[in-house]
Every structure is written in C-alpha cells, then in structure tokens.
C-alpha cells in the first residue's frame, strides 16, 4: 500500500448493510414482490430492476415481525431527526413491522441502500404507511423515499442520504455528517465552527461529503474491494459541489474553491465511531473558526441582494393570512406531484434583523414534515451571510408569509404579498 504525505489511507469495510422498517397495524396486504412490481414505470429502471433482482437473491431479506421482536426505536432521537407526532403515534400503534434488510459490497452503486429503500417504500405505499430508515433514524413517507432514489441517469441528491447535525461546545459548534457510513466511508466532523455559520457550514460539510464520496467510490471501482482507499489530505470544495449535493446545480455560479485538510480521528472506544476531521490547511494562522468563516464567504459570494421588506397594513395582513391558510393544501399538492410540469414551488419567510425581519424567497426541495421545509435560497440575504442564492436553507413553516408556484413565464399561483408590494410601487390603493 502506497502511503504519501498527500494522501490518507482510509480502511474499507468488507461489506455494507441497510435496514428499513414499515410499521403496520396488522399484517401486510400484498407481498413485497407484488408491491415492487407496481412501481414499474414510476421508478427508474436501474433501481427497479435492482430491487427485483435483490428480492430474488440471498442479499436481501424481507420479514414481518411483531413489534416486540425488534429493538425499540428511541422516540427522542426520532424526534430530533424530524419525526412528527403523527408518525410517532402510528409507530406506537403498530403491531407488526416489515423489516427489509440488504447487504452488498462497498462501491457504486450502493445496491443495498437503493434496493432496500425501494422495497420498503413499495410496501409502505400499499398500506399508506411510513418508512423508517434505521440508519438515519428518520421517518420517510413513501413518496419522499421514492423521490430520493436515482433517476434514469443514476443521479441522486446527497442531502436525501446524508444529514449534517451539529451541537454546541465551549469552542463553538461541532458538526458531523450522518450518512456517509451507508457507503462505507467514515463520517466527517468539524469543530470550532462559529455560531453564526450554522446554515452555511452545514452546506460546506455537505459539499465536502459529496466531493470525498466521489473520491471514495472512484477508489472502489475495481473488481476487487481494496483494504484501503487513498483520499487526498487536502480536499477541494467548490460551490458546484454544494449545489449538486442539494440537487440544484443550476442555482450556483462558479466560485473559487476552498481547501480543507483531512485528518483521521480514530475512536478510543471500540463501540464509538471514528471520524475524518476537516480542519484548515497547513499554515493558516489563527483559530479554525476564522478559516471556516473565510471559506463560507468565498463559497457563498454571489449575486447582489434583491430583498423586499414587508410593511404593515390591511392589504398585507390579508395577503399573509391567505397564504398561510393554504399552506397545507399546497404542501399536499407538492408531495403528490400535482403541481404543473416544469414549475417550482417557492416560499417567502422571515429572517431576524436589527430593523425588523427581512423577507426572502426559497425554492422548496423537500417538505416531509409539515412544520419544516427544506429548500435552496432564491436570494442573497442582507442579515444572514449564510443565506445566498443556491445555498440550502431549512425554513420553519411558522415563519412562512407567502408561497408561489413559478414557471418560465412568472407566477402561476400565489404570491399574494408580492402583489401587494408591486401594487404599492405603482401607487395603487
């Protein structure tokens, strides 16, 4: 094995496995094979065929067990990763679990994950139930699980597979990834991140995960699984990496790349995880947080802001009330795929500022939990340096003041507050 100062040898596990659950009140109504066959024409053929093949092989098992036969899932962690009260209630009421498990060698494609998620989503769809991703401790509705699978060209959004949780300590924020181990790669971590970079640095971590995952799978491309993959000690991250990881490559222009040093942080506890740590490159003066802030400024330097502030008044109040009253309906249509073709759903929400809230728009990419919207910013914010065009954002539904459906010609539906603002500019009553 060649070891140089430019590359870090990272061990490769012998095999990988995935586990998904479908909670049921009773027994399943159809077989997994029948459920998967019903996805024909709706699921891209590379994955549809893979799911059918693995169902017929010893690499996948699908069992129905009573709830008490499976270890209890921790409600507090499920909640921390986005579970709603309704999902937890359905899990508590379940009498049985369909347990989908698959195993495969490290490399690309990650057949164990794609096939197991496809089969679990197919089964859950037949009972109008939930999918539980045991690795991520996340609930997924069947439609969201199916959307996360590759398209006909094999493309995925990495944010559907890798989360970036963070916590606070005395040195700042501690970020980790949760999802790279699905692909055999150690999780990433970064420590000492300034508190005001929560959104921006989460996006950088996701972009770094995308770049390193490409290097990782390239190193596993041979017929034989190697014992180690050599990863570059200096990882390059670009705005394009971030945009592609969020499924919005067209929403981020060219930016200068940033360098992050990759270091192995082995666990001292045999039951704990080892990490690949991201830190400033050699020679950077000052604390890591200073470099992390500079990296975010480089990656999210983009178009000049175009931001509107709302004003008080009866017309604006009515506009906000109209938009909020219809949030449930537009979410249901978005999840069901009932919006016009080649259109995009956007939401307007408030960011806190010294002179009052600043209202910006974001394109919706995921809305699994009613109270939380995941998207990509459509504007640069003045009040938050982490909110830039194309940057990922998580919006609380309670902060939304408007929504709109757009196509290439403009607003198809919604946009009530914007209409009030535009009318004010024209001097209309």
GROMACS .gro file of C-alpha atoms in nm, residues 33-304:
model
  272
   33UNK     CA    1  -4.267  -0.865  -0.496
   34UNK     CA    2  -4.617  -0.750  -0.590
   35UNK     CA    3  -4.559  -0.412  -0.428
   36UNK     CA    4  -4.233  -0.362  -0.620
   37UNK     CA    5  -4.391  -0.470  -0.949
   38UNK     CA    6  -4.647  -0.191  -0.906
   39UNK     CA    7  -4.363   0.061  -0.926
   40UNK     CA    8  -4.292  -0.030  -1.288
   41UNK     CA    9  -4.279   0.288  -1.494
   42UNK     CA   10  -4.258   0.509  -1.184
   43UNK     CA   11  -3.914   0.408  -1.059
   44UNK     CA   12  -3.609   0.449  -1.280
   45UNK     CA   13  -3.520   0.115  -1.432
   46UNK     CA   14  -3.169   0.084  -1.286
   47UNK     CA   15  -3.320   0.079  -0.936
   48UNK     CA   16  -3.643  -0.101  -1.021
   49UNK     CA   17  -3.453  -0.389  -1.176
   50UNK     CA   18  -3.203  -0.389  -0.891
   51UNK     CA   19  -3.479  -0.416  -0.630
   52UNK     CA   20  -3.643  -0.707  -0.814
   53UNK     CA   21  -3.309  -0.887  -0.851
   54UNK     CA   22  -3.212  -0.845  -0.487
   55UNK     CA   23  -3.554  -0.967  -0.371
   56UNK     CA   24  -3.477  -1.293  -0.551
   57UNK     CA   25  -3.127  -1.321  -0.406
   58UNK     CA   26  -2.983  -1.407  -0.063
   59UNK     CA   27  -2.854  -1.049  -0.041
   60UNK     CA   28  -3.197  -0.925   0.075
   61UNK     CA   29  -3.443  -1.047   0.336
   62UNK     CA   30  -3.795  -0.918   0.398
   63UNK     CA   31  -3.957  -1.039   0.720
   64UNK     CA   32  -4.275  -0.949   0.905
   65UNK     CA   33  -4.221  -0.942   1.279
   66UNK     CA   34  -4.428  -0.838   1.577
   67UNK     CA   35  -4.321  -0.508   1.725
   68UNK     CA   36  -4.178  -0.665   2.039
   69UNK     CA   37  -3.942  -0.879   1.829
   70UNK     CA   38  -3.749  -0.571   1.714
   71UNK     CA   39  -3.546  -0.337   1.938
   72UNK     CA   40  -3.741  -0.028   2.037
   73UNK     CA   41  -3.659   0.281   1.835
   74UNK     CA   42  -3.577   0.582   2.061
   75UNK     CA   43  -3.857   0.840   2.024
   76UNK     CA   44  -3.631   1.127   2.136
   77UNK     CA   45  -3.378   1.060   1.859
   78UNK     CA   46  -3.652   1.008   1.603
   79UNK     CA   47  -3.794   1.345   1.704
   80UNK     CA   48  -3.451   1.507   1.682
   81UNK     CA   49  -3.426   1.387   1.322
   82UNK     CA   50  -3.764   1.526   1.221
   83UNK     CA   51  -4.032   1.277   1.331
   84UNK     CA   52  -4.377   1.430   1.372
   85UNK     CA   53  -4.626   1.349   1.646
   86UNK     CA   54  -4.844   1.174   1.388
   87UNK     CA   55  -4.559   0.950   1.274
   88UNK     CA   56  -4.465   0.861   1.631
   89UNK     CA   57  -4.830   0.785   1.707
   90UNK     CA   58  -4.853   0.548   1.408
   91UNK     CA   59  -4.536   0.374   1.524
   92UNK     CA   60  -4.675   0.338   1.878
   93UNK     CA   61  -4.998   0.191   1.739
   94UNK     CA   62  -4.821  -0.059   1.513
   95UNK     CA   63  -4.849  -0.428   1.593
   96UNK     CA   64  -4.609  -0.552   1.325
   97UNK     CA   65  -4.302  -0.437   1.137
   98UNK     CA   66  -4.200  -0.531   0.786
   99UNK     CA   67  -3.820  -0.548   0.816
  100UNK     CA   68  -3.627  -0.501   0.490
  101UNK     CA   69  -3.255  -0.579   0.511
  102UNK     CA   70  -2.997  -0.590   0.234
  103UNK     CA   71  -2.622  -0.646   0.214
  104UNK     CA   72  -2.372  -0.557  -0.058
  105UNK     CA   73  -2.005  -0.486  -0.119
  106UNK     CA   74  -1.869  -0.131  -0.083
  107UNK     CA   75  -1.868   0.063  -0.409
  108UNK     CA   76  -2.101   0.231  -0.653
  109UNK     CA   77  -2.389   0.179  -0.688
  110UNK     CA   78  -2.479   0.125  -0.320
  111UNK     CA   79  -2.718  -0.152  -0.415
  112UNK     CA   80  -2.803  -0.241  -0.056
  113UNK     CA   81  -2.938   0.108   0.019
  114UNK     CA   82  -3.114   0.170  -0.309
  115UNK     CA   83  -3.286  -0.168  -0.324
  116UNK     CA   84  -3.384  -0.181   0.045
  117UNK     CA   85  -3.532   0.170   0.040
  118UNK     CA   86  -3.721   0.095  -0.283
  119UNK     CA   87  -3.873  -0.225  -0.143
  120UNK     CA   88  -3.968  -0.062   0.188
  121UNK     CA   89  -4.127   0.234   0.009
  122UNK     CA   90  -4.320  -0.001  -0.219
  123UNK     CA   91  -4.460  -0.192   0.079
  124UNK     CA   92  -4.541   0.126   0.275
  125UNK     CA   93  -4.726   0.269  -0.024
  126UNK     CA   94  -4.966  -0.026  -0.028
  127UNK     CA   95  -5.077   0.047   0.329
  128UNK     CA   96  -5.048   0.428   0.318
  129UNK     CA   97  -4.784   0.398   0.589
  130UNK     CA   98  -4.437   0.519   0.678
  131UNK     CA   99  -4.084   0.407   0.603
  132UNK     CA  100  -3.834   0.416   0.890
  133UNK     CA  101  -3.470   0.445   0.788
  134UNK     CA  102  -3.297   0.269   1.078
  135UNK     CA  103  -2.952   0.404   0.993
  136UNK     CA  104  -3.064   0.766   0.984
  137UNK     CA  105  -3.338   0.722   1.249
  138UNK     CA  106  -3.569   0.906   1.013
  139UNK     CA  107  -3.929   0.867   0.904
  140UNK     CA  108  -3.990   0.894   0.530
  141UNK     CA  109  -4.324   0.896   0.358
  142UNK     CA  110  -4.322   0.655   0.062
  143UNK     CA  111  -4.329   0.934  -0.197
  144UNK     CA  112  -4.027   1.105  -0.041
  145UNK     CA  113  -3.841   0.775  -0.019
  146UNK     CA  114  -3.904   0.704  -0.387
  147UNK     CA  115  -3.802   1.057  -0.489
  148UNK     CA  116  -3.470   1.010  -0.311
  149UNK     CA  117  -3.377   0.718  -0.535
  150UNK     CA  118  -3.169   0.769  -0.852
  151UNK     CA  119  -3.321   0.896  -1.173
  152UNK     CA  120  -3.266   0.725  -1.507
  153UNK     CA  121  -2.915   0.875  -1.521
  154UNK     CA  122  -2.825   0.745  -1.176
  155UNK     CA  123  -2.828   1.089  -1.012
  156UNK     CA  124  -2.929   1.144  -0.651
  157UNK     CA  125  -2.940   1.439  -0.409
  158UNK     CA  126  -2.687   1.363  -0.139
  159UNK     CA  127  -2.896   1.554   0.117
  160UNK     CA  128  -3.155   1.275   0.090
  161UNK     CA  129  -2.895   1.032   0.224
  162UNK     CA  130  -2.657   1.234   0.441
  163UNK     CA  131  -2.759   1.460   0.730
  164UNK     CA  132  -2.539   1.724   0.899
  165UNK     CA  133  -2.636   1.756   1.267
  166UNK     CA  134  -2.446   1.989   1.499
  167UNK     CA  135  -2.414   2.064   1.869
  168UNK     CA  136  -2.254   2.338   2.076
  169UNK     CA  137  -1.946   2.315   2.296
  170UNK     CA  138  -1.706   2.559   2.459
  171UNK     CA  139  -1.512   2.613   2.134
  172UNK     CA  140  -1.814   2.678   1.912
  173UNK     CA  141  -2.021   2.433   1.707
  174UNK     CA  142  -1.934   2.070   1.644
  175UNK     CA  143  -2.063   1.949   1.307
  176UNK     CA  144  -2.077   1.587   1.195
  177UNK     CA  145  -2.223   1.405   0.900
  178UNK     CA  146  -2.463   1.116   0.943
  179UNK     CA  147  -2.495   0.902   0.633
  180UNK     CA  148  -2.153   0.850   0.476
  181UNK     CA  149  -2.120   0.516   0.653
  182UNK     CA  150  -2.403   0.395   0.429
  183UNK     CA  151  -2.138   0.398   0.156
  184UNK     CA  152  -1.858   0.258   0.373
  185UNK     CA  153  -1.686   0.594   0.428
  186UNK     CA  154  -1.620   0.732   0.776
  187UNK     CA  155  -1.833   1.026   0.882
  188UNK     CA  156  -1.690   1.377   0.865
  189UNK     CA  157  -1.660   1.618   1.156
  190UNK     CA  158  -1.553   1.978   1.208
  191UNK     CA  159  -1.505   2.152   1.542
  192UNK     CA  160  -1.480   2.514   1.645
  193UNK     CA  161  -1.726   2.646   1.387
  194UNK     CA  162  -1.859   2.995   1.474
  195UNK     CA  163  -2.219   3.000   1.592
  196UNK     CA  164  -2.341   3.231   1.313
  197UNK     CA  165  -2.235   2.982   1.042
  198UNK     CA  166  -2.488   2.710   1.120
  199UNK     CA  167  -2.655   2.711   0.776
  200UNK     CA  168  -2.351   2.799   0.571
  201UNK     CA  169  -2.116   2.548   0.730
  202UNK     CA  170  -2.376   2.272   0.710
  203UNK     CA  171  -2.380   2.335   0.334
  204UNK     CA  172  -1.999   2.327   0.320
  205UNK     CA  173  -1.996   1.995   0.506
  206UNK     CA  174  -2.246   1.856   0.257
  207UNK     CA  175  -2.036   1.976  -0.036
  208UNK     CA  176  -1.724   1.824   0.120
  209UNK     CA  177  -1.911   1.497   0.168
  210UNK     CA  178  -2.009   1.497  -0.200
  211UNK     CA  179  -1.652   1.558  -0.316
  212UNK     CA  180  -1.497   1.296  -0.085
  213UNK     CA  181  -1.765   1.041  -0.168
  214UNK     CA  182  -1.670   1.073  -0.536
  215UNK     CA  183  -1.305   1.011  -0.450
  216UNK     CA  184  -1.408   0.719  -0.229
  217UNK     CA  185  -1.620   0.544  -0.488
  218UNK     CA  186  -1.357   0.605  -0.757
  219UNK     CA  187  -1.114   0.416  -0.534
  220UNK     CA  188  -1.360   0.124  -0.513
  221UNK     CA  189  -1.420   0.098  -0.888
  222UNK     CA  190  -1.208  -0.214  -0.944
  223UNK     CA  191  -1.331  -0.573  -0.944
  224UNK     CA  192  -1.166  -0.646  -0.609
  225UNK     CA  193  -1.254  -0.447  -0.297
  226UNK     CA  194  -0.930  -0.293  -0.166
  227UNK     CA  195  -0.835  -0.287   0.201
  228UNK     CA  196  -0.779   0.091   0.188
  229UNK     CA  197  -0.874   0.386  -0.034
  230UNK     CA  198  -0.632   0.676  -0.062
  231UNK     CA  199  -0.814   1.006  -0.005
  232UNK     CA  200  -0.644   1.343  -0.066
  233UNK     CA  201  -0.521   1.508   0.253
  234UNK     CA  202  -0.620   1.845   0.107
  235UNK     CA  203  -0.980   1.820  -0.008
  236UNK     CA  204  -1.110   2.081  -0.253
  237UNK     CA  205  -1.470   2.202  -0.212
  238UNK     CA  206  -1.650   2.428  -0.459
  239UNK     CA  207  -1.987   2.595  -0.480
  240UNK     CA  208  -2.072   2.346  -0.753
  241UNK     CA  209  -2.013   2.057  -0.509
  242UNK     CA  210  -2.261   2.214  -0.269
  243UNK     CA  211  -2.522   2.287  -0.535
  244UNK     CA  212  -2.503   1.935  -0.682
  245UNK     CA  213  -2.531   1.778  -0.336
  246UNK     CA  214  -2.859   1.967  -0.290
  247UNK     CA  215  -2.984   1.877  -0.637
  248UNK     CA  216  -2.963   2.236  -0.767
  249UNK     CA  217  -2.655   2.251  -0.992
  250UNK     CA  218  -2.803   2.535  -1.196
  251UNK     CA  219  -2.858   2.757  -0.891
  252UNK     CA  220  -2.495   2.819  -0.802
  253UNK     CA  221  -2.249   3.008  -1.017
  254UNK     CA  222  -1.876   2.950  -1.028
  255UNK     CA  223  -1.691   3.028  -0.706
  256UNK     CA  224  -1.330   2.999  -0.601
  257UNK     CA  225  -1.258   2.661  -0.439
  258UNK     CA  226  -1.158   2.626  -0.075
  259UNK     CA  227  -0.917   2.375   0.074
  260UNK     CA  228  -0.986   2.166   0.384
  261UNK     CA  229  -0.733   1.938   0.550
  262UNK     CA  230  -0.849   1.580   0.609
  263UNK     CA  231  -0.726   1.402   0.922
  264UNK     CA  232  -0.813   1.064   1.069
  265UNK     CA  233  -0.957   1.083   1.422
  266UNK     CA  234  -0.976   0.721   1.541
  267UNK     CA  235  -1.216   0.636   1.823
  268UNK     CA  236  -1.063   0.523   2.152
  269UNK     CA  237  -1.384   0.337   2.243
  270UNK     CA  238  -1.432   0.024   2.028
  271UNK     CA  239  -1.808   0.088   2.023
  272UNK     CA  240  -1.770   0.451   1.909
  273UNK     CA  241  -1.729   0.585   1.556
  274UNK     CA  242  -1.405   0.709   1.407
  275UNK     CA  243  -1.419   1.034   1.211
  276UNK     CA  244  -1.246   1.211   0.928
  277UNK     CA  245  -1.187   1.561   1.063
  278UNK     CA  246  -1.199   1.872   0.845
  279UNK     CA  247  -0.962   2.148   0.952
  280UNK     CA  248  -0.785   2.448   0.794
  281UNK     CA  249  -0.494   2.371   0.558
  282UNK     CA  250  -0.138   2.387   0.697
  283UNK     CA  251  -0.004   2.734   0.754
  284UNK     CA  252  -0.336   2.903   0.823
  285UNK     CA  253  -0.291   3.150   1.110
  286UNK     CA  254  -0.543   3.189   1.388
  287UNK     CA  255  -0.823   2.966   1.517
  288UNK     CA  256  -1.009   2.724   1.284
  289UNK     CA  257  -1.327   2.931   1.309
  290UNK     CA  258  -1.162   3.220   1.130
  291UNK     CA  259  -1.075   3.000   0.834
  292UNK     CA  260  -1.421   2.840   0.831
  293UNK     CA  261  -1.580   3.188   0.813
  294UNK     CA  262  -1.348   3.286   0.527
  295UNK     CA  263  -1.432   2.962   0.344
  296UNK     CA  264  -1.805   3.034   0.371
  297UNK     CA  265  -1.755   3.389   0.248
  298UNK     CA  266  -1.568   3.251  -0.055
  299UNK     CA  267  -1.820   2.980  -0.141
  300UNK     CA  268  -2.132   3.191  -0.095
  301UNK     CA  269  -2.011   3.508  -0.262
  302UNK     CA  270  -2.267   3.563  -0.535
  303UNK     CA  271  -2.527   3.792  -0.685
  304UNK     CA  272  -2.613   4.123  -0.523
   0.00000   0.00000   0.00000
